[in-house]
PDB file of C-alpha atoms in Angstrom:
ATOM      1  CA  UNK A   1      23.627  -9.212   2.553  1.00  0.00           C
ATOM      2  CA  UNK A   2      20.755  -7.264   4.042  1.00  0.00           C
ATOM      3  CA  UNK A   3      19.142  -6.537   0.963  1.00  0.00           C
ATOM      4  CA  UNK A   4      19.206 -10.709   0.034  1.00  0.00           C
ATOM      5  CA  UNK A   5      17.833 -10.993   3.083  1.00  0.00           C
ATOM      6  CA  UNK A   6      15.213  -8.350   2.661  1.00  0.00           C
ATOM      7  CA  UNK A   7      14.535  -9.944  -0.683  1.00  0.00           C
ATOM      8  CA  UNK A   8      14.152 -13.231   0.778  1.00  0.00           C
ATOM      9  CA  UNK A   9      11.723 -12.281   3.110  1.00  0.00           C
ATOM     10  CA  UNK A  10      10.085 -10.215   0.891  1.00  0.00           C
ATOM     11  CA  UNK A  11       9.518 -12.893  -1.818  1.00  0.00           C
ATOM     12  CA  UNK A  12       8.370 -15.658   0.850  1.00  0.00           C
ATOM     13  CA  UNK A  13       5.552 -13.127   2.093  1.00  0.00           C
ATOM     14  CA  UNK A  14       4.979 -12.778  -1.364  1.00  0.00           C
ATOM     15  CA  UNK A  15       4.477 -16.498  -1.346  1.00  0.00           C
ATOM     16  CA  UNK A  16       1.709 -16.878   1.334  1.00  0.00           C
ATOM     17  CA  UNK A  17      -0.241 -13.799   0.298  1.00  0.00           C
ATOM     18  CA  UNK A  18      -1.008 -14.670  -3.431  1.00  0.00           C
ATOM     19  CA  UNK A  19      -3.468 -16.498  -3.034  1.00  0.00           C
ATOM     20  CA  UNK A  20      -5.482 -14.009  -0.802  1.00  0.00           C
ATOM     21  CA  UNK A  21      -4.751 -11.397  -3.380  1.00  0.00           C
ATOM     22  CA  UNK A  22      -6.257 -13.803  -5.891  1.00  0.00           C
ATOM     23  CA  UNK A  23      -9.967 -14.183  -4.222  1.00  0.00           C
ATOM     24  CA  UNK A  24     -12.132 -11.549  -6.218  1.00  0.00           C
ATOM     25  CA  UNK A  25     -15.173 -11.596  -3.348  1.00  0.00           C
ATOM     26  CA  UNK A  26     -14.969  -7.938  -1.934  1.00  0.00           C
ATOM     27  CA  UNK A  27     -17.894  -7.602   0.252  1.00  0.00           C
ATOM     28  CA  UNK A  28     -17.006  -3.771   1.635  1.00  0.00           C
ATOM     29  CA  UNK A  29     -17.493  -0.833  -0.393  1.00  0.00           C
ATOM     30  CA  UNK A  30     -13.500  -0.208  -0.095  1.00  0.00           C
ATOM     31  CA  UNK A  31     -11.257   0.116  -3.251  1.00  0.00           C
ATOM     32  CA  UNK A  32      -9.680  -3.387  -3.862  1.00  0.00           C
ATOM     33  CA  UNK A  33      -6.229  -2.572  -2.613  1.00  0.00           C
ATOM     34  CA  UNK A  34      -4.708  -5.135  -5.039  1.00  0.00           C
ATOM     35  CA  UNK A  35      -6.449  -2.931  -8.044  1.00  0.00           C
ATOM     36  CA  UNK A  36      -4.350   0.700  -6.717  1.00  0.00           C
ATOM     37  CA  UNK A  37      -0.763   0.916  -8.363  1.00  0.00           C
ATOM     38  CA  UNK A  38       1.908   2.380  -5.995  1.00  0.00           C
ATOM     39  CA  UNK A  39       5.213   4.368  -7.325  1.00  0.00           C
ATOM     40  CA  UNK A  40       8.073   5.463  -5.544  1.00  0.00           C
ATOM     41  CA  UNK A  41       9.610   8.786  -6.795  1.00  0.00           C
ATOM     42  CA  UNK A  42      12.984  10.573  -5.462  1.00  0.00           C
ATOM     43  CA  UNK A  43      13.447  14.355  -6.611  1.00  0.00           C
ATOM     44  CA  UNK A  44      16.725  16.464  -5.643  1.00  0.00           C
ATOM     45  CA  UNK A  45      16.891  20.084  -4.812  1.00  0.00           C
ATOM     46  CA  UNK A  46      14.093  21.602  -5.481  1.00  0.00           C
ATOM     47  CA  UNK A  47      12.359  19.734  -8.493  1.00  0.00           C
ATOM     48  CA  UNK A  48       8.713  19.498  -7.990  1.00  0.00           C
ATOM     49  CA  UNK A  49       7.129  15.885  -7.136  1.00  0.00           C
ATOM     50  CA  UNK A  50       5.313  14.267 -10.007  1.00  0.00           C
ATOM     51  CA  UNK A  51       1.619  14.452 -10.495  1.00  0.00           C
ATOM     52  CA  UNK A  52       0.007  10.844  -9.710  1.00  0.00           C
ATOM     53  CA  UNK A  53      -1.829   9.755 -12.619  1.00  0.00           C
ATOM     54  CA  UNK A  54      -5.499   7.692 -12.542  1.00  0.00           C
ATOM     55  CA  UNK A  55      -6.011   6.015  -9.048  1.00  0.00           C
ATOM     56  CA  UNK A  56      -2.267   5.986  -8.562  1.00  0.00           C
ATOM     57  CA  UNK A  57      -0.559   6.306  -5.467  1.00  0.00           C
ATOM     58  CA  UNK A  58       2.562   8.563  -5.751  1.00  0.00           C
ATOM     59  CA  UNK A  59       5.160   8.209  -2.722  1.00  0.00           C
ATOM     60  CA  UNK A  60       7.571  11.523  -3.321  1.00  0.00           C
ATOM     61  CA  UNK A  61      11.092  11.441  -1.382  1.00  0.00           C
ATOM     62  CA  UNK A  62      12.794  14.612  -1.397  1.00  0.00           C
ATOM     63  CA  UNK A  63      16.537  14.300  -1.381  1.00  0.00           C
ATOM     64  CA  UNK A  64      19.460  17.310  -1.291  1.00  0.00           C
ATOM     65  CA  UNK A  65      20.771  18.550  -4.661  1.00  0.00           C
ATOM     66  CA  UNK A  66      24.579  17.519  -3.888  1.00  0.00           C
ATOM     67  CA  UNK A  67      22.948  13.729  -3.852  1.00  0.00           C
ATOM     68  CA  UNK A  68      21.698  14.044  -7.328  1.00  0.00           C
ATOM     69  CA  UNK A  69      24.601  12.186  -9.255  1.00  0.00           C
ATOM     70  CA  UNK A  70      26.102  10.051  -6.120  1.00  0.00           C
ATOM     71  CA  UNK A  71      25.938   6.495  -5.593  1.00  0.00           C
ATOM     72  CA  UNK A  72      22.655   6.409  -2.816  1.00  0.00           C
ATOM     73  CA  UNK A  73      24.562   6.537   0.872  1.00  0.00           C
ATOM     74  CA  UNK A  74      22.938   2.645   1.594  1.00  0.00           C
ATOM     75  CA  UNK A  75      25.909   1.524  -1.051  1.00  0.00           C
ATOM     76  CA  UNK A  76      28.565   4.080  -0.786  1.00  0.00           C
ATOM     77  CA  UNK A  77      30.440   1.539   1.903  1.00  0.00           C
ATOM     78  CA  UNK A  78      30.945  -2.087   2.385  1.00  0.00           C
ATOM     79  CA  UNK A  79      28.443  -3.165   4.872  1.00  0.00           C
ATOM     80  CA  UNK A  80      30.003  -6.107   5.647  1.00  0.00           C
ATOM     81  CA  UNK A  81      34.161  -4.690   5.893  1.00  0.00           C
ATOM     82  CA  UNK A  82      35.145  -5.878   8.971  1.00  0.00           C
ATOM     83  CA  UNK A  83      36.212  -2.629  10.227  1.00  0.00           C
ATOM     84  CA  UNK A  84      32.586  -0.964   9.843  1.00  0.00           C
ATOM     85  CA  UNK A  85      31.406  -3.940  12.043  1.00  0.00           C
ATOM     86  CA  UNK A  86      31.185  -3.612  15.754  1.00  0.00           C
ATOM     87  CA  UNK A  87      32.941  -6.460  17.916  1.00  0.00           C
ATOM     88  CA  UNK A  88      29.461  -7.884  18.652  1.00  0.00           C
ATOM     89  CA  UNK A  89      28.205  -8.134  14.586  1.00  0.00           C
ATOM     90  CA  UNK A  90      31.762  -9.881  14.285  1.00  0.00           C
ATOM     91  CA  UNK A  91      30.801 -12.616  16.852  1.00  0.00           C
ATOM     92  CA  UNK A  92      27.693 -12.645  15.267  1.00  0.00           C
ATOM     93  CA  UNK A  93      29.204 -13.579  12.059  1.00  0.00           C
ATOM     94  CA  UNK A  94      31.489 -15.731  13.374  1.00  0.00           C
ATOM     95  CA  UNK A  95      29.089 -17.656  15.170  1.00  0.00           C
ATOM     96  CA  UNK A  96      26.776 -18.118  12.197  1.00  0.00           C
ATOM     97  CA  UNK A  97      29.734 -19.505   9.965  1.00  0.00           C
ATOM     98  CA  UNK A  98      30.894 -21.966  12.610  1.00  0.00           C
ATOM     99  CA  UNK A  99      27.392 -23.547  12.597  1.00  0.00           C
ATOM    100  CA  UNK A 100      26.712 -26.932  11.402  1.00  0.00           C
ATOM    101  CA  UNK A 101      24.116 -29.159  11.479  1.00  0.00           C
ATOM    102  CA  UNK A 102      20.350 -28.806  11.865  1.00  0.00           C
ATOM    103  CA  UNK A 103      18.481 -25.264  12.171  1.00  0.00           C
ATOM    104  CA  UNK A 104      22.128 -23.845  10.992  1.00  0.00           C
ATOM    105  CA  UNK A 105      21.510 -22.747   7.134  1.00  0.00           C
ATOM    106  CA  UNK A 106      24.441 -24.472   6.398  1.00  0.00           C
ATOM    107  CA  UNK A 107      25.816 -26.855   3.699  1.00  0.00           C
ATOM    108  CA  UNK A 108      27.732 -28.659   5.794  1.00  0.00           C
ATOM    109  CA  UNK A 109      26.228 -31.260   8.007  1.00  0.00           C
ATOM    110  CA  UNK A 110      22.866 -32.970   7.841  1.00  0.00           C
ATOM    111  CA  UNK A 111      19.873 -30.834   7.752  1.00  0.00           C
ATOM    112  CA  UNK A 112      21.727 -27.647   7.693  1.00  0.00           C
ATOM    113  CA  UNK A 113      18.881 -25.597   5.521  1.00  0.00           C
ATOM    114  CA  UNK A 114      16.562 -26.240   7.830  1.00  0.00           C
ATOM    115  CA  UNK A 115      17.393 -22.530   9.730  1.00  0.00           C
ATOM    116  CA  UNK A 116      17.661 -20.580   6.594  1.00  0.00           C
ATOM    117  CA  UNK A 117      13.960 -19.802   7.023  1.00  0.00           C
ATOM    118  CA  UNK A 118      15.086 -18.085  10.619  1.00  0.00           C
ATOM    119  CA  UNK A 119      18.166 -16.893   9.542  1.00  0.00           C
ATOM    120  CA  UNK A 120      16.499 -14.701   6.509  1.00  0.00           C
ATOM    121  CA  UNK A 121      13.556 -13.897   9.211  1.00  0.00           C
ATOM    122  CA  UNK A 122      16.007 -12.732  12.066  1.00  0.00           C
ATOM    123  CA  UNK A 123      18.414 -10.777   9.188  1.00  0.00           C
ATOM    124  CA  UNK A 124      14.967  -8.440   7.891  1.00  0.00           C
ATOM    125  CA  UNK A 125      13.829  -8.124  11.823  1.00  0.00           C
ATOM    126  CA  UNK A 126      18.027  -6.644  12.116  1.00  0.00           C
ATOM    127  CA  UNK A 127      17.240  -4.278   8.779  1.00  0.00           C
ATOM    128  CA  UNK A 128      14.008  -2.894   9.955  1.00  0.00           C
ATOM    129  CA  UNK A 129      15.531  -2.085  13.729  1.00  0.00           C
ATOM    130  CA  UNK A 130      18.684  -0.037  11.740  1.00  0.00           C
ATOM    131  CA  UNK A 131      16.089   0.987   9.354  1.00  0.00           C
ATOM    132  CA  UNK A 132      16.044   4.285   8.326  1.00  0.00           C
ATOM    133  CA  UNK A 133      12.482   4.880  10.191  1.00  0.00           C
ATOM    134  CA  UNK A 134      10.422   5.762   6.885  1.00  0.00           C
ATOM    135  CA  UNK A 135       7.773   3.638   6.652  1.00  0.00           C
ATOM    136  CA  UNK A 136       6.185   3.130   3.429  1.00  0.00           C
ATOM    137  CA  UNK A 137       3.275   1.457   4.684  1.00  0.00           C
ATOM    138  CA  UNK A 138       2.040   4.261   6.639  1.00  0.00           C
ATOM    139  CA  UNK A 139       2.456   7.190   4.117  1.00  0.00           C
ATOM    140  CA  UNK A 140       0.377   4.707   1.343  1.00  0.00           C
ATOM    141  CA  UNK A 141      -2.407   3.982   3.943  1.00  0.00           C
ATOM    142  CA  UNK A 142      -2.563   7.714   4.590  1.00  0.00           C
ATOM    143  CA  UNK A 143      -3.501   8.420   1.028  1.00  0.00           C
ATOM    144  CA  UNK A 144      -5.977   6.120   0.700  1.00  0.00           C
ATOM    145  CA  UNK A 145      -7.943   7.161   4.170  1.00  0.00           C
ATOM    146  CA  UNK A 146      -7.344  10.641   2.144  1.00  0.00           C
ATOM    147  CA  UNK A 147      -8.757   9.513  -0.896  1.00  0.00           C
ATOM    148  CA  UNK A 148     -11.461   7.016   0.699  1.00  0.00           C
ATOM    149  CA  UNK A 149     -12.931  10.819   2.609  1.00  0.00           C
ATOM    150  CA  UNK A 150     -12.919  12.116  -0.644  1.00  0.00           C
ATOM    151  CA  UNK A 151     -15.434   9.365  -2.058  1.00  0.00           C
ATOM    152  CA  UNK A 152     -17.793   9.770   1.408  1.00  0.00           C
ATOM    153  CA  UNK A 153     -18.359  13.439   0.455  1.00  0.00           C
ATOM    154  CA  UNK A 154     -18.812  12.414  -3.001  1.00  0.00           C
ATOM    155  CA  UNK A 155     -21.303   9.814  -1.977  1.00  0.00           C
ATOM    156  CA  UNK A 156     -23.262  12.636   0.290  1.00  0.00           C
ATOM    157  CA  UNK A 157     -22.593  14.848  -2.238  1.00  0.00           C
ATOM    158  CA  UNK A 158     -24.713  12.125  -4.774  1.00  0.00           C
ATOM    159  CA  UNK A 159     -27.262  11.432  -2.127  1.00  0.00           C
ATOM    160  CA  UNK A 160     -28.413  15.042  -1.537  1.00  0.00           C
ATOM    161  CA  UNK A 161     -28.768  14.956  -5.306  1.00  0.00           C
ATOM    162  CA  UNK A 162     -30.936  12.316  -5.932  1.00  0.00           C
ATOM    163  CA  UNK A 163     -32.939  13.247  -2.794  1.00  0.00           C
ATOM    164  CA  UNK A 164     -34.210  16.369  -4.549  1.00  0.00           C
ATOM    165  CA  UNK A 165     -34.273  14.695  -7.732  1.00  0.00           C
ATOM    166  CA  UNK A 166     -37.197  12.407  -5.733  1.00  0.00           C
ATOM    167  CA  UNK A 167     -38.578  14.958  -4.067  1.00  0.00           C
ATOM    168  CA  UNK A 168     -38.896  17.418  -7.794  1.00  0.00           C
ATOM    169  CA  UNK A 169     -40.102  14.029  -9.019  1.00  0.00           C
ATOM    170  CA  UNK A 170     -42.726  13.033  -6.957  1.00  0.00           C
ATOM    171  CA  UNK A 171     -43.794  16.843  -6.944  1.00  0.00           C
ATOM    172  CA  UNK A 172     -44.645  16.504 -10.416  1.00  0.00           C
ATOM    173  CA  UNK A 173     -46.320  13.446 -10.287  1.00  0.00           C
ATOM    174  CA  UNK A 174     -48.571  14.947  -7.582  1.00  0.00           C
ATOM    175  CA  UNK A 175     -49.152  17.990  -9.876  1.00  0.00           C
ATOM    176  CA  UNK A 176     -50.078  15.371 -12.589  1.00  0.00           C
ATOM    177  CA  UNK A 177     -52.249  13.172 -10.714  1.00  0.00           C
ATOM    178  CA  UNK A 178     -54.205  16.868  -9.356  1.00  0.00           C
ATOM    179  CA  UNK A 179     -55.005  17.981 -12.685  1.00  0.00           C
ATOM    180  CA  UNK A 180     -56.607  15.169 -14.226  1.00  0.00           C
ATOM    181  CA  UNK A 181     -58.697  14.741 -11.455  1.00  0.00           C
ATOM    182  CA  UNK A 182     -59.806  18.578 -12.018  1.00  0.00           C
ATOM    183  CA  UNK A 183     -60.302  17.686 -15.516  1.00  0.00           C
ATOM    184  CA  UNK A 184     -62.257  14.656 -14.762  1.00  0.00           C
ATOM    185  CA  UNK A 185     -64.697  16.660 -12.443  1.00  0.00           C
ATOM    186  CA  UNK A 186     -65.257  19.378 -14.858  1.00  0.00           C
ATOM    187  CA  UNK A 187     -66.295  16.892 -17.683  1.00  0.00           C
ATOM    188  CA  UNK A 188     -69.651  16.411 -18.009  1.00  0.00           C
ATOM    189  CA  UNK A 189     -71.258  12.670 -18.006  1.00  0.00           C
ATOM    190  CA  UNK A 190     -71.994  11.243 -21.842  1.00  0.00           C
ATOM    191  CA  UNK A 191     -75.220  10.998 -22.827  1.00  0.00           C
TER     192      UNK A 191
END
């Protein structure tokens, strides 16, 4: 149930952020986030993370070596086995299937999908509060600050570069420029 409801919610943000993903006008000098490719990698014991590949972002979980060949602990149980469930989920539930009628996300009655919206909403809000406090998010926008310092001391690294490049160049031309004036002066006038 909490993963339909994650999906749900998941897939409607989906929905409303398309179409910003879509525009192409970039106007900072940032990487276009929709452009990076993000993978999620679990190793056991003590098998070494993969190397990302290209502009890739690699997120590495490291799990115990007894959890290699088990069924992931998220789906070992039934969630929704009403002996898990404290008394207040249970009231919960019973609350939510004895609602009819408008804002209920029910069949029954008239209107009755009109709360499934708030009902998928309040479920993720319930997952992320029980969540198991890694946040994705936060180790993917690390790596790009990481990689984003990386480019700045490229950048300086570029500038200094084409500063002496300038500076060698416009050395020469002022050797240039100083020589055929010498040879000019030592010329003498035709006759």
């Amino acid at each position: 149930m909490k993963y339909l409801a994650a999906t749900a919610f998941l897939i409607g943000n989906l929905a409303f952020t398309a179409p910003a993903m879509a525009q192409s006008g970039n106007n900072d000098l940032r990487p276009n986030i929709a452009d990076e490719s993000v993978r999620f990698v679990f190793v056991y014991g003590q098998d070494p993370c993969p190397k990302a590949t290209g502009d890739e972002i690699l997120v590495c979980g490291q799990l115990d070596e007894e959890e290699r060949y088990r069924i992931p602990p998220v789906l070992r149980s039934n969630p929704n086995d009403p002996q898990i469930q404290p008394l207040d989920q249970r009231i919960k539930t019973l609350s939510r299937i004895s609602a009819s009628g408008i804002n209920s996300c029910s069949p029954s009655g008239a209107a009755g999908f009109t709360g499934c919206n708030q009902l998928f909403v309040a479920d993720a809000y319930e997952e992320k509060a029980r969540g198991d406090g890694v946040s994705y998010n936060q180790i993917i926008e690390a790596e790009r600050q990481r990689r984003l310092s990386k480019i700045d001391a490229e950048s300086e690294e570029v500038e200094k570069r084409v500063v002496e490049f300038e500076k060698a160049r416009a050395a020469k031309e002022a050797r240039e420029n100083g020589e055929e004036e010498d040879i000019d002066e030592g010329l003498p006038e035709p006759k």
